[in-house]
CSV table of C-alpha atoms in Angstrom, one decimal:
chain,number,residue,atom,x,y,z
A,121,UNK,CA,0.0,0.0,0.0
A,122,UNK,CA,2.8,2.4,0.9
A,123,UNK,CA,4.5,1.7,-2.4
A,124,UNK,CA,1.3,2.6,-4.3
A,125,UNK,CA,1.1,6.0,-2.5
A,126,UNK,CA,4.7,6.7,-3.5
A,127,UNK,CA,4.0,5.9,-7.1
A,128,UNK,CA,0.9,8.1,-7.0
A,129,UNK,CA,2.9,11.0,-5.4
A,130,UNK,CA,5.7,10.6,-8.0
A,131,UNK,CA,3.1,10.6,-10.9
A,132,UNK,CA,1.5,13.7,-9.5
A,133,UNK,CA,4.8,15.4,-9.1
A,134,UNK,CA,5.8,14.6,-12.7
A,135,UNK,CA,2.4,15.8,-14.0
A,136,UNK,CA,2.7,19.0,-12.1
A,137,UNK,CA,6.2,19.6,-13.4
A,138,UNK,CA,4.9,18.9,-17.0
A,139,UNK,CA,2.0,21.4,-16.7
A,140,UNK,CA,4.4,24.0,-15.2
A,141,UNK,CA,6.8,23.5,-18.1
A,142,UNK,CA,4.1,23.8,-20.7
A,143,UNK,CA,2.8,27.0,-19.1
A,144,UNK,CA,6.3,28.5,-19.1
A,145,UNK,CA,6.8,27.6,-22.8
A,146,UNK,CA,3.5,29.1,-23.7
A,147,UNK,CA,4.2,32.3,-21.8
A,148,UNK,CA,7.6,32.7,-23.5
A,149,UNK,CA,6.2,32.1,-26.9
A,150,UNK,CA,3.4,34.7,-26.4
A,151,UNK,CA,6.0,37.3,-25.2
A,152,UNK,CA,8.3,36.5,-28.1
A,153,UNK,CA,5.5,36.6,-30.7
A,154,UNK,CA,4.3,39.9,-29.2
A,155,UNK,CA,7.7,41.6,-29.8
A,156,UNK,CA,8.4,40.0,-33.2
A,157,UNK,CA,5.0,40.9,-34.6
A,158,UNK,CA,5.5,44.6,-33.9
A,159,UNK,CA,2.2,44.9,-32.0
A,160,UNK,CA,1.6,48.3,-30.6
A,161,UNK,CA,0.4,49.0,-27.1
A,162,UNK,CA,-0.1,52.7,-27.8
A,163,UNK,CA,0.1,55.2,-30.7
A,164,UNK,CA,3.2,57.0,-29.2
A,165,UNK,CA,5.6,55.2,-31.6
A,166,UNK,CA,3.6,56.2,-34.7
A,167,UNK,CA,2.9,59.9,-34.1
A,168,UNK,CA,3.2,62.1,-37.2
A,169,UNK,CA,2.2,61.9,-40.9
A,170,UNK,CA,2.0,58.6,-42.8
A,171,UNK,CA,1.0,57.8,-46.4
A,172,UNK,CA,-0.4,54.5,-47.6
A,173,UNK,CA,1.7,52.3,-49.7
A,174,UNK,CA,-0.2,49.0,-49.9
A,175,UNK,CA,-3.6,47.6,-48.9
A,176,UNK,CA,-6.4,45.3,-49.8
A,177,UNK,CA,-9.9,44.3,-48.9
A,178,UNK,CA,-10.5,40.7,-47.8
A,179,UNK,CA,-13.8,40.5,-49.7
A,180,UNK,CA,-12.0,40.9,-53.1
A,181,UNK,CA,-13.1,44.5,-53.7
A,182,UNK,CA,-10.5,47.2,-54.2
A,183,UNK,CA,-11.6,50.2,-52.1
A,184,UNK,CA,-8.0,51.2,-51.7
A,185,UNK,CA,-7.0,52.7,-55.0
A,186,UNK,CA,-5.5,56.1,-54.1
A,187,UNK,CA,-3.0,57.3,-51.5
A,188,UNK,CA,-4.4,57.9,-48.1
A,189,UNK,CA,-2.7,60.3,-45.8
A,190,UNK,CA,-2.9,59.4,-42.1
A,191,UNK,CA,-2.0,61.8,-39.3
A,192,UNK,CA,-1.5,60.4,-35.8
A,193,UNK,CA,-1.7,63.3,-33.3
A,194,UNK,CA,-1.8,62.0,-29.7
A,195,UNK,CA,-5.0,59.9,-29.5
A,196,UNK,CA,-6.5,61.3,-32.7
A,197,UNK,CA,-6.3,59.7,-36.2
A,198,UNK,CA,-7.0,61.9,-39.2
A,199,UNK,CA,-7.5,60.4,-42.7
A,200,UNK,CA,-7.4,62.3,-45.9
A,201,UNK,CA,-8.4,60.4,-49.1
A,202,UNK,CA,-8.9,63.6,-51.1
A,203,UNK,CA,-12.5,64.5,-50.4
A,204,UNK,CA,-14.0,64.4,-46.9
A,205,UNK,CA,-11.9,64.9,-43.8
A,206,UNK,CA,-12.2,62.0,-41.4
A,207,UNK,CA,-11.0,61.7,-37.8
A,208,UNK,CA,-11.4,59.4,-34.8
A,209,UNK,CA,-10.3,59.7,-31.1
A,210,UNK,CA,-8.9,56.3,-30.3
A,211,UNK,CA,-6.8,54.3,-27.8
A,212,UNK,CA,-5.0,51.0,-28.2
A,213,UNK,CA,-6.2,48.1,-26.1
A,214,UNK,CA,-4.9,44.5,-26.7
A,215,UNK,CA,-3.2,45.7,-29.9
A,216,UNK,CA,-6.4,47.0,-31.3
A,217,UNK,CA,-7.8,50.5,-32.0
A,218,UNK,CA,-10.8,51.3,-29.8
A,219,UNK,CA,-13.0,54.4,-30.5
A,220,UNK,CA,-15.9,55.4,-28.2
A,221,UNK,CA,-17.4,57.7,-30.8
A,222,UNK,CA,-16.4,56.1,-34.1
A,223,UNK,CA,-15.2,58.0,-37.1
A,224,UNK,CA,-16.4,61.6,-37.6
A,225,UNK,CA,-16.4,62.9,-41.1
A,226,UNK,CA,-17.5,65.8,-43.2
A,227,UNK,CA,-20.3,65.0,-45.7
A,228,UNK,CA,-19.1,66.3,-49.1
A,229,UNK,CA,-20.5,64.3,-52.0
A,230,UNK,CA,-17.5,62.4,-53.3
A,231,UNK,CA,-16.9,60.2,-56.5
A,232,UNK,CA,-18.0,56.6,-55.8
A,233,UNK,CA,-14.4,55.2,-55.6
A,234,UNK,CA,-13.4,57.9,-53.0
A,235,UNK,CA,-16.6,57.3,-51.0
A,236,UNK,CA,-15.9,53.5,-51.0
A,237,UNK,CA,-12.3,54.1,-49.8
A,238,UNK,CA,-13.6,56.4,-47.0
A,239,UNK,CA,-16.2,53.9,-45.9
A,240,UNK,CA,-13.6,51.1,-45.9
A,241,UNK,CA,-11.2,53.2,-43.7
A,242,UNK,CA,-14.0,54.0,-41.3
A,243,UNK,CA,-14.8,50.3,-41.0
A,244,UNK,CA,-11.1,49.6,-40.2
A,245,UNK,CA,-11.3,51.9,-37.2
A,246,UNK,CA,-14.9,51.0,-36.2
A,247,UNK,CA,-14.1,47.2,-36.3
A,248,UNK,CA,-11.1,47.6,-33.9
A,249,UNK,CA,-8.2,47.2,-36.3
A,250,UNK,CA,-5.1,45.5,-35.1
A,251,UNK,CA,-2.2,47.9,-35.1
A,252,UNK,CA,1.4,47.0,-35.9
A,253,UNK,CA,4.7,48.7,-36.6
A,254,UNK,CA,7.1,46.6,-38.7
A,255,UNK,CA,9.9,47.1,-41.1
A,256,UNK,CA,9.5,47.3,-44.9
A,257,UNK,CA,11.7,48.1,-47.9
A,258,UNK,CA,10.6,51.7,-47.4
A,259,UNK,CA,11.4,51.9,-43.7
A,260,UNK,CA,8.9,51.5,-40.8
A,261,UNK,CA,5.4,50.5,-41.8
A,262,UNK,CA,2.4,51.2,-39.6
A,263,UNK,CA,-0.5,48.9,-40.4
A,264,UNK,CA,-4.2,48.5,-39.7
A,265,UNK,CA,-5.8,45.1,-40.1
A,266,UNK,CA,-9.4,43.8,-39.6
A,267,UNK,CA,-11.8,41.5,-41.2
A,268,UNK,CA,-12.5,44.3,-43.7
A,269,UNK,CA,-8.9,44.4,-44.9
A,270,UNK,CA,-5.4,45.6,-44.4
A,271,UNK,CA,-3.6,48.9,-45.1
A,272,UNK,CA,0.1,49.8,-44.6
A,273,UNK,CA,1.5,53.3,-44.1
A,274,UNK,CA,5.0,54.6,-44.3
A,275,UNK,CA,6.3,57.9,-42.9
A,276,UNK,CA,5.6,60.9,-45.1
């Protein structure tokens, strides 16, 4: 009987050590992925003017057909596609944009392709885009990514 308890205690100790090791590996991988992916915890690193260089919609449409200028000024994002002025007060939470009031825009009648680009950009912000800062062939690239699509900006 005593031998049985020793085996059970040893098995429990081995199982506990295994679970602890798995947890440590998972934690290390999450921290490593967090740094290597360039996830942003705030917009401090991306203050200033940016211009779009690449982007696409996941539904196969192409709303991103012209350069988009993005200005990051504290907690405000301002987009300029060439027609309406768009802005949103945001913060970053869990590597995602969060906006209490959504995107505010002027309401000038724009050509359909410009209006589509503006609606698409508003959806990126409203849908809580993931925010990253990574390197590209043109230097640092700030990107917004949601189920609506992805767009990358380089410093202007």
